[in-house]
PDB file of C-alpha atoms in Angstrom:
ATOM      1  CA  UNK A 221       1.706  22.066   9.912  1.00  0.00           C
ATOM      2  CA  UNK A 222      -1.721  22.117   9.881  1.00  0.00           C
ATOM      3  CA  UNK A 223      -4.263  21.721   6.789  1.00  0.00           C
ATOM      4  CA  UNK A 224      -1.849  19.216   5.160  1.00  0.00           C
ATOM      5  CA  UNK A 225      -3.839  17.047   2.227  1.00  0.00           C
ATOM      6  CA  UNK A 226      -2.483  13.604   3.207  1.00  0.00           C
ATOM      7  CA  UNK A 227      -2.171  10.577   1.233  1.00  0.00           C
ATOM      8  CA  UNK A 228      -2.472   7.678   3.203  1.00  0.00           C
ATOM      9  CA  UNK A 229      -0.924   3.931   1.467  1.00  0.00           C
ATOM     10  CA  UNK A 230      -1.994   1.121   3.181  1.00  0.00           C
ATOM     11  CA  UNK A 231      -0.753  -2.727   2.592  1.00  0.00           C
ATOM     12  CA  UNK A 232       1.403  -5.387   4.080  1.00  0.00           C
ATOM     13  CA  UNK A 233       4.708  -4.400   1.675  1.00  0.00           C
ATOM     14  CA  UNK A 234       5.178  -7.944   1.686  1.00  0.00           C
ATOM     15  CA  UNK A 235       8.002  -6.206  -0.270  1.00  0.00           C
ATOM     16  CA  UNK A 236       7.402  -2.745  -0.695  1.00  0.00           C
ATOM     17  CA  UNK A 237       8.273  -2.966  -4.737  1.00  0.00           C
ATOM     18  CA  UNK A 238       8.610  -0.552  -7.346  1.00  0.00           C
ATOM     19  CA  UNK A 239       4.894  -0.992  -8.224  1.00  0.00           C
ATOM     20  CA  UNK A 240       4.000   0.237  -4.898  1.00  0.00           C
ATOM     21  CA  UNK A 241       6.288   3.807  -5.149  1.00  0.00           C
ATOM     22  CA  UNK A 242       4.295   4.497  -8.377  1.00  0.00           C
ATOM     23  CA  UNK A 243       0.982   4.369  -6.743  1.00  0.00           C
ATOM     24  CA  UNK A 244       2.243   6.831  -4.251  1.00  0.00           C
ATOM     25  CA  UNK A 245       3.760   9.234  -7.108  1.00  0.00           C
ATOM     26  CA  UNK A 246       0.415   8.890  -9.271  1.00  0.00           C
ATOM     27  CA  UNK A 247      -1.764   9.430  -6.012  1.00  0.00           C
ATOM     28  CA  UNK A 248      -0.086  11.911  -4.614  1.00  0.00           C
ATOM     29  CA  UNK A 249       0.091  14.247  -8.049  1.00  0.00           C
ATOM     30  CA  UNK A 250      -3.724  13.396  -7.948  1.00  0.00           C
ATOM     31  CA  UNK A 251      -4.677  14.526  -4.587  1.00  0.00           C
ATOM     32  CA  UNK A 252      -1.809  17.095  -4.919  1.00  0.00           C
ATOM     33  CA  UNK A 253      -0.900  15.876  -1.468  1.00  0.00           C
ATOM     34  CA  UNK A 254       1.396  17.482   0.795  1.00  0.00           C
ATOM     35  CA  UNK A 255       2.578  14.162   2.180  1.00  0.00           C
ATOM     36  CA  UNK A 256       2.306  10.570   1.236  1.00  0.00           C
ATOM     37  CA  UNK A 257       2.191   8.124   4.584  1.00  0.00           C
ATOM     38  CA  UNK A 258       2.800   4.539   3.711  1.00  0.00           C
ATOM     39  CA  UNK A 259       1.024   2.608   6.430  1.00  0.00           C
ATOM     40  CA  UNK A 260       2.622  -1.050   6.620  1.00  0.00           C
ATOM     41  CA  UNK A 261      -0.602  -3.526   8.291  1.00  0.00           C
ATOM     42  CA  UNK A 262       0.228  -5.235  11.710  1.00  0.00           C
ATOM     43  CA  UNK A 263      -2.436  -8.336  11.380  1.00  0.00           C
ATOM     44  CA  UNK A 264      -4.933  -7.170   8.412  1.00  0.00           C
ATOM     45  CA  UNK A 265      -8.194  -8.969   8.930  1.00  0.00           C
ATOM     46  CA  UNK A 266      -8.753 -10.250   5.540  1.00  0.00           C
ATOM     47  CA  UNK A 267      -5.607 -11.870   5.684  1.00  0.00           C
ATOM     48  CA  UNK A 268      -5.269 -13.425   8.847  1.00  0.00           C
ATOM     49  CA  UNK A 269      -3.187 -16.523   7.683  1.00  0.00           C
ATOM     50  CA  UNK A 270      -0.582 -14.308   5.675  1.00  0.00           C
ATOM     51  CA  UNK A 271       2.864 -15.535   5.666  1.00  0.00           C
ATOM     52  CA  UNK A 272       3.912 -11.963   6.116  1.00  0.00           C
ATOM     53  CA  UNK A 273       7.632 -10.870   7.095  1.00  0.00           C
ATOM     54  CA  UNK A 274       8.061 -10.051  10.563  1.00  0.00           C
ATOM     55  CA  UNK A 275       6.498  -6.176  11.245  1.00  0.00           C
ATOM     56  CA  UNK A 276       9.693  -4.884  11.838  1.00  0.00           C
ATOM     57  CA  UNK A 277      11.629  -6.212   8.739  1.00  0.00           C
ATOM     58  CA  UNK A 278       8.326  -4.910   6.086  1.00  0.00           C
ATOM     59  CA  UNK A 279       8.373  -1.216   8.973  1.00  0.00           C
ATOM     60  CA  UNK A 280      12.386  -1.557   7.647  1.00  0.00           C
ATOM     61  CA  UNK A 281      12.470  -1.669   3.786  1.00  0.00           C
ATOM     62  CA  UNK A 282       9.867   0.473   3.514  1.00  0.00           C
ATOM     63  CA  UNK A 283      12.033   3.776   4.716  1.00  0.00           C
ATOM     64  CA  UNK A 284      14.669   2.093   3.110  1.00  0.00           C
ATOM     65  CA  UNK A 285      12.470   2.551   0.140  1.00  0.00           C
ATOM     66  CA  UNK A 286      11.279   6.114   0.396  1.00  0.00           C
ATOM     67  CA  UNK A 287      14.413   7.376   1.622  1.00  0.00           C
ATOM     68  CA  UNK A 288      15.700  10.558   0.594  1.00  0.00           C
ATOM     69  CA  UNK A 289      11.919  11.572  -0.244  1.00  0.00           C
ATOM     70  CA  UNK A 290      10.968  14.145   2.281  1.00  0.00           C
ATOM     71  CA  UNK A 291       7.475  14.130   1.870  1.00  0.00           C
ATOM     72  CA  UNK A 292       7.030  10.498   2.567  1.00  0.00           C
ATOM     73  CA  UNK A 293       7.180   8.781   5.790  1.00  0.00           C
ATOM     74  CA  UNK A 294       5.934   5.628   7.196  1.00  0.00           C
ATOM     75  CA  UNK A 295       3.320   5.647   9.703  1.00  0.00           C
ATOM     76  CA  UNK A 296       3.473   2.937  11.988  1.00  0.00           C
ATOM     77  CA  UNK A 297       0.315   2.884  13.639  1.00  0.00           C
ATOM     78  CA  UNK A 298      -0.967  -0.290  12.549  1.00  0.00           C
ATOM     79  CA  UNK A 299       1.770  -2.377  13.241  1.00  0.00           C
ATOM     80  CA  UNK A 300       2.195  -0.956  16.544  1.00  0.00           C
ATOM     81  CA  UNK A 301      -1.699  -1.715  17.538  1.00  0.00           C
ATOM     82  CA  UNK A 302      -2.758  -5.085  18.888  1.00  0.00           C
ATOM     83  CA  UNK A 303      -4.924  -7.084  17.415  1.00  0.00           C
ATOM     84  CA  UNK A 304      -6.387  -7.270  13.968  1.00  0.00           C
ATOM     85  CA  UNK A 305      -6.701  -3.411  12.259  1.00  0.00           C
ATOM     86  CA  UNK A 306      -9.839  -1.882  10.569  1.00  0.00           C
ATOM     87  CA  UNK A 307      -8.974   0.567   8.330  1.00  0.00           C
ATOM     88  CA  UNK A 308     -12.186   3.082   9.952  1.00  0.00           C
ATOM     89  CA  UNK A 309     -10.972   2.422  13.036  1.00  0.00           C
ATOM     90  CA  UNK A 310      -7.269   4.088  11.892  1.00  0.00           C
ATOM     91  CA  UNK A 311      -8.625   6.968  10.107  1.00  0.00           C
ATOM     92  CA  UNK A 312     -11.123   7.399  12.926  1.00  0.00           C
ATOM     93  CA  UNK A 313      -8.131   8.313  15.339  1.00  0.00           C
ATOM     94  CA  UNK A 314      -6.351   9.886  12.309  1.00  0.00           C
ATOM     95  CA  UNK A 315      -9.188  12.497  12.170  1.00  0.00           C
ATOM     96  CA  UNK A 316      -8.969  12.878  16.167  1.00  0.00           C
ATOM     97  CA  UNK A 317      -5.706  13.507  16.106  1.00  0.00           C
ATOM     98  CA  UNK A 318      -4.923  15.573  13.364  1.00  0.00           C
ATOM     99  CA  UNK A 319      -8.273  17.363  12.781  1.00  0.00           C
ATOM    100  CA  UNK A 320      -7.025  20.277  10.520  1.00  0.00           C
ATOM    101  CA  UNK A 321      -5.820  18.302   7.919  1.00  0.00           C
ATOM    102  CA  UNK A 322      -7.786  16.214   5.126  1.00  0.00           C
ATOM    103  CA  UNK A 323      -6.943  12.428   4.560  1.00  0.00           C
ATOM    104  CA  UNK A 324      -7.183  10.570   0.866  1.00  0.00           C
ATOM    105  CA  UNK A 325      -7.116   6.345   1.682  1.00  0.00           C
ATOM    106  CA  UNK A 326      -5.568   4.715  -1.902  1.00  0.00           C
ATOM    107  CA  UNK A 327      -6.746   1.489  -2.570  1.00  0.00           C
ATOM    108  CA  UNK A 328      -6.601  -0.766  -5.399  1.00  0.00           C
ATOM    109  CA  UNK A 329      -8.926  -1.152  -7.805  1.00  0.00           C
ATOM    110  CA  UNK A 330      -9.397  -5.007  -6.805  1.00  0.00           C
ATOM    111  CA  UNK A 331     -10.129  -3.947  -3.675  1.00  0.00           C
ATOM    112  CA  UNK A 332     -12.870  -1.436  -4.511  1.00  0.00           C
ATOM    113  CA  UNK A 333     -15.436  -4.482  -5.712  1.00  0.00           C
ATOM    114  CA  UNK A 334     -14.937  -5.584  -2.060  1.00  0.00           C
ATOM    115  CA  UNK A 335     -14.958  -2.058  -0.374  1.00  0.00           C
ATOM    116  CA  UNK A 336     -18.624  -2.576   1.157  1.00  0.00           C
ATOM    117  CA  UNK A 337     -17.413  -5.705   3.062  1.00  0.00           C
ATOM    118  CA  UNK A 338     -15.396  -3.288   5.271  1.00  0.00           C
ATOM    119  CA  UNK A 339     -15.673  -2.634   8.606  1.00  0.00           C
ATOM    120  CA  UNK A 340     -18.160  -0.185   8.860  1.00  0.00           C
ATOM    121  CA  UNK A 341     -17.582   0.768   5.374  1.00  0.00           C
ATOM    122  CA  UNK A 342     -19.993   3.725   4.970  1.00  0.00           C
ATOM    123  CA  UNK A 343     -17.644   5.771   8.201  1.00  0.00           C
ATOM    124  CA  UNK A 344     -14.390   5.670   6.337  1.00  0.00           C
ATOM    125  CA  UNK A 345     -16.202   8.506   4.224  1.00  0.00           C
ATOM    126  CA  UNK A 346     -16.493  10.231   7.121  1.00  0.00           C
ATOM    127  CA  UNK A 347     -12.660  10.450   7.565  1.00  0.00           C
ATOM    128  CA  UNK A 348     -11.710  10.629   4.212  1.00  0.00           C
ATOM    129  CA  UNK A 349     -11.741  10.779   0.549  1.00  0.00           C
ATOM    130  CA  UNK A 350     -11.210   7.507  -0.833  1.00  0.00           C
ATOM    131  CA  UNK A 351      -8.745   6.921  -3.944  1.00  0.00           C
ATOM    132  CA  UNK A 352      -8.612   4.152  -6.758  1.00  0.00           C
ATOM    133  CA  UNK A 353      -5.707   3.300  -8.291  1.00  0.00           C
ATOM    134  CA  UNK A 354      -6.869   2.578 -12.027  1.00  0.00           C
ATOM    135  CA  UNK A 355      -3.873   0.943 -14.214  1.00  0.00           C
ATOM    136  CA  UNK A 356      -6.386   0.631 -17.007  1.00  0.00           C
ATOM    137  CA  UNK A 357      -6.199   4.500 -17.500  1.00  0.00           C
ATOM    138  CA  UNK A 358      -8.647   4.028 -19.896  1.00  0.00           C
ATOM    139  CA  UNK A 359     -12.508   2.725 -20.798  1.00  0.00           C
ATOM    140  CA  UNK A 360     -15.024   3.207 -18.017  1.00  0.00           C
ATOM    141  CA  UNK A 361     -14.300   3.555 -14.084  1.00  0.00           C
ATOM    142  CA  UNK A 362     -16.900   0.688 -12.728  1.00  0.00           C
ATOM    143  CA  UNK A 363     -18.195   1.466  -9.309  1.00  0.00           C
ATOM    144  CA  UNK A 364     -20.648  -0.872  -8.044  1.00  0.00           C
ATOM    145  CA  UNK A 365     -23.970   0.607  -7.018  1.00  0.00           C
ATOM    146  CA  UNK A 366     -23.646   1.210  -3.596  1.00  0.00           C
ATOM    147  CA  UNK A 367     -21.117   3.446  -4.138  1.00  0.00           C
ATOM    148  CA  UNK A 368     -21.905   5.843  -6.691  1.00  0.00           C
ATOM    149  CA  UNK A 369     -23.404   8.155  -4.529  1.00  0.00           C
ATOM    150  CA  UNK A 370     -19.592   8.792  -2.915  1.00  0.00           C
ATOM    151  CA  UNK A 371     -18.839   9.159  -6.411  1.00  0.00           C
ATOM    152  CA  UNK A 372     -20.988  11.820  -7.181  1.00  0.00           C
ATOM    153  CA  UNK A 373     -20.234  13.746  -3.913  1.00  0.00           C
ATOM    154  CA  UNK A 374     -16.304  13.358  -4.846  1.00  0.00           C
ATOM    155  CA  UNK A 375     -15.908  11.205  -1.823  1.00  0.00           C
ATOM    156  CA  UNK A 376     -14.466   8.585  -4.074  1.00  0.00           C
ATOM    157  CA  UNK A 377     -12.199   9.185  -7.131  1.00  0.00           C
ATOM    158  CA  UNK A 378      -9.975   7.233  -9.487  1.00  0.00           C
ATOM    159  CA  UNK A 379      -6.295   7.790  -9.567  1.00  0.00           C
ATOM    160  CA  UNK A 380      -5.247   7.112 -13.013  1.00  0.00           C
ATOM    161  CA  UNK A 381      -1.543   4.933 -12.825  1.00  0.00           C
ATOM    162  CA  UNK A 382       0.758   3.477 -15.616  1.00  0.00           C
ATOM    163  CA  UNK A 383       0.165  -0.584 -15.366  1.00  0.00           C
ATOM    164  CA  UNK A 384       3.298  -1.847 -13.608  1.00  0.00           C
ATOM    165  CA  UNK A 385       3.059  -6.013 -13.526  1.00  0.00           C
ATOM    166  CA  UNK A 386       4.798  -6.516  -9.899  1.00  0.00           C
ATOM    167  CA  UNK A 387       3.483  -7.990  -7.222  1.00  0.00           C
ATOM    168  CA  UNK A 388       4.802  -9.020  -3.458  1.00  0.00           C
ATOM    169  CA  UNK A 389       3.396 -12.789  -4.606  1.00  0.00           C
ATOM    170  CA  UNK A 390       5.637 -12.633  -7.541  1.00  0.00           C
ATOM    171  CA  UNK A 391       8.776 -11.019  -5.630  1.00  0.00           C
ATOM    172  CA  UNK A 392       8.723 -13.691  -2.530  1.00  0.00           C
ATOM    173  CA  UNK A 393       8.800 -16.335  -5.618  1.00  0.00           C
ATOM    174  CA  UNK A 394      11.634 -14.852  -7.430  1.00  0.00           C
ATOM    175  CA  UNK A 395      13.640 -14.896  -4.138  1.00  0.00           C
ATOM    176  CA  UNK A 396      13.086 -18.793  -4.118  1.00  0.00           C
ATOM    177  CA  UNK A 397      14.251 -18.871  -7.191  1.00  0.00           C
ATOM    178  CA  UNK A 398      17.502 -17.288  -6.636  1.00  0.00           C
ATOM    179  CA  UNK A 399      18.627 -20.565  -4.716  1.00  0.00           C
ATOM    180  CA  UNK A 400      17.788 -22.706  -7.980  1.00  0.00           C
ATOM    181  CA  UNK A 401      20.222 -25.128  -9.344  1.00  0.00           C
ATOM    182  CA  UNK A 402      19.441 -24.278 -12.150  1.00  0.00           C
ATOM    183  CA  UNK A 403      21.966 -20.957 -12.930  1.00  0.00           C
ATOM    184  CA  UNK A 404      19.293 -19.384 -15.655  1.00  0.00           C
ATOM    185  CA  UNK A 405      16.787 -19.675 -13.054  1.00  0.00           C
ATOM    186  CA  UNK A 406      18.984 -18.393 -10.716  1.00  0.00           C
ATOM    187  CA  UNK A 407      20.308 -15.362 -12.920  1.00  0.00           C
ATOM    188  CA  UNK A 408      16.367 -14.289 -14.513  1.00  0.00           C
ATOM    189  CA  UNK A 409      15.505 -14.051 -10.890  1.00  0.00           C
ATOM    190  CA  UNK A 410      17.954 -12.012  -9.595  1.00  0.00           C
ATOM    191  CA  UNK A 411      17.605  -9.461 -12.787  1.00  0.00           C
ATOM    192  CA  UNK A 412      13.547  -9.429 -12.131  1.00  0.00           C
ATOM    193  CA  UNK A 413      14.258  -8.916  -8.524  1.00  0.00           C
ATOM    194  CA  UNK A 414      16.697  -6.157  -9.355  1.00  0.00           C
ATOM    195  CA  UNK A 415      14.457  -4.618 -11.910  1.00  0.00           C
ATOM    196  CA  UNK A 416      11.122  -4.634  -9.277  1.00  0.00           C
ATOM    197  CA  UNK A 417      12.670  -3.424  -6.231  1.00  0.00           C
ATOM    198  CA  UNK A 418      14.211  -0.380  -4.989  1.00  0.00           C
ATOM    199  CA  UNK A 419      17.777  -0.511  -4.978  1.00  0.00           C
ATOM    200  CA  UNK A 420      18.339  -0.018  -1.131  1.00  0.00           C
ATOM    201  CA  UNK A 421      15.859  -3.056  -0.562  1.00  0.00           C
ATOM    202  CA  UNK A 422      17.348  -5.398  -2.971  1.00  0.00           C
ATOM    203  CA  UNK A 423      20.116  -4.845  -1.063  1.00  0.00           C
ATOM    204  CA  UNK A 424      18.909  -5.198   2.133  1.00  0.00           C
ATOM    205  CA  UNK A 425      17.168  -8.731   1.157  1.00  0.00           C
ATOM    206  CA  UNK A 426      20.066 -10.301  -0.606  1.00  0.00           C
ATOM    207  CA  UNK A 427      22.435  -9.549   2.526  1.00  0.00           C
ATOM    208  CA  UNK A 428      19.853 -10.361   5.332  1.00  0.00           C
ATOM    209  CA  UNK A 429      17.650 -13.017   3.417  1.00  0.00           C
ATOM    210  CA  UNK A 430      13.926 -12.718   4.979  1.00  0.00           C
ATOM    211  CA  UNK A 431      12.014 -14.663   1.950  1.00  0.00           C
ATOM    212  CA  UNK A 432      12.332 -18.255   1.131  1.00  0.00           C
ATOM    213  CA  UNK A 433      14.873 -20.563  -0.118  1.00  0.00           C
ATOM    214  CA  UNK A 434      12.788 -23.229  -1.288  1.00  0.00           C
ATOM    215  CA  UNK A 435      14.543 -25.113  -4.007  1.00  0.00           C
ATOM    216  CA  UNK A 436      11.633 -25.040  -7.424  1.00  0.00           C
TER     217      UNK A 436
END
């Protein structure tokens, strides 16, 4: 289908978490996108020491995750290159490949302070709009300097989202938790863990463990 808008989630769903699905419902009511692609990272190259699940466990609970939502897919393309990835190099070949339609990139606001460290950082402009989650939803939206002028030219844009306090960091722990002696330990982390993540991967995790057992 050609001229799609196309929101385009990047990350190493280290879980996928309920945090995650709202950024793609808040960007993709922004952009009003045709189609949200959540693009799991192979070997990111600002986090080349990750302890990250194997790529075919994270490529797993993310459809498990978006399941039953048919504008959402997962786009493997990153975990199926060699090598580290660099985000202008994806939406480079993104662009080649589907050249009717126009991309949006979501990133975090954390990561928009960094955004000029990039590869090639002033290309991915070239290839597509870039998006900013905001969970403030309120007071200024900061840009640093050198960006402004994407700003201006609507190249950038903030995606306002409701704050939702989960993280992958905070998930992996809970799931160490879970083999606690101690049974209140035990029980907060399993309601936390039930409360963060999408049913179907909850699920999945508990019956085919993938994140630690370390006693606390």
């Amino acid at each position: 289908m050609p001229n799609r808008q196309i929101c385009i989630i990047g990350g190493t769903f280290n879980p996928i978490h309920m945090g995650h699905l709202q950024m793609a419902r808040s960007a993709q009511a922004q952009c009003m996108a045709d189609e949200v692609w959540f693009m799991p990272a192979g070997q990111p190259w600002q986090k080349p020491n990750a302890e990250l699940a194997p790529t075919d466990i994270r490529k797993k609970l993310v459809e498990l995750a978006i399941d039953g939502v048919h504008s959402w897919r997962v786009e493997p393309f990153e975990i199926e290159h060699v090598g580290p990835t660099y985000t202008v190099d994806t939406l480079e070949k993104f662009s080649e490949k589907y050249p009717d339609d126009k991309f949006s990139f979501v990133i975090g606001a954390d990561q928009l302070a960094n955004l000029t460290s990039w590869k090639h950082w002033q290309s991915l402009f070239d290839y597509a709009r870039i998006g900013v989650v905001d969970r403030t939803q309120w007071g200024d939206f900061k840009v640093p300097e050198a960006l402004k002028r994407h700003l201006l030219q609507d190249r950038l844009f903030r995606i306002p989202m409701p704050s939702v306090n989960i993280s992958s960091t905070q998930i992996r722990r809970q799931f160490e938790l879970l083999a606690s002696p101690n049974a209140e330990l035990a029980e907060t982390a399993r309601f936390t863990l039930e409360a963060c993540l999408p049913t179907a991967v909850y699920k999945y995790l508990t019956e085919h463990p993938v994140y630690g057992r370390a006693q606390p």
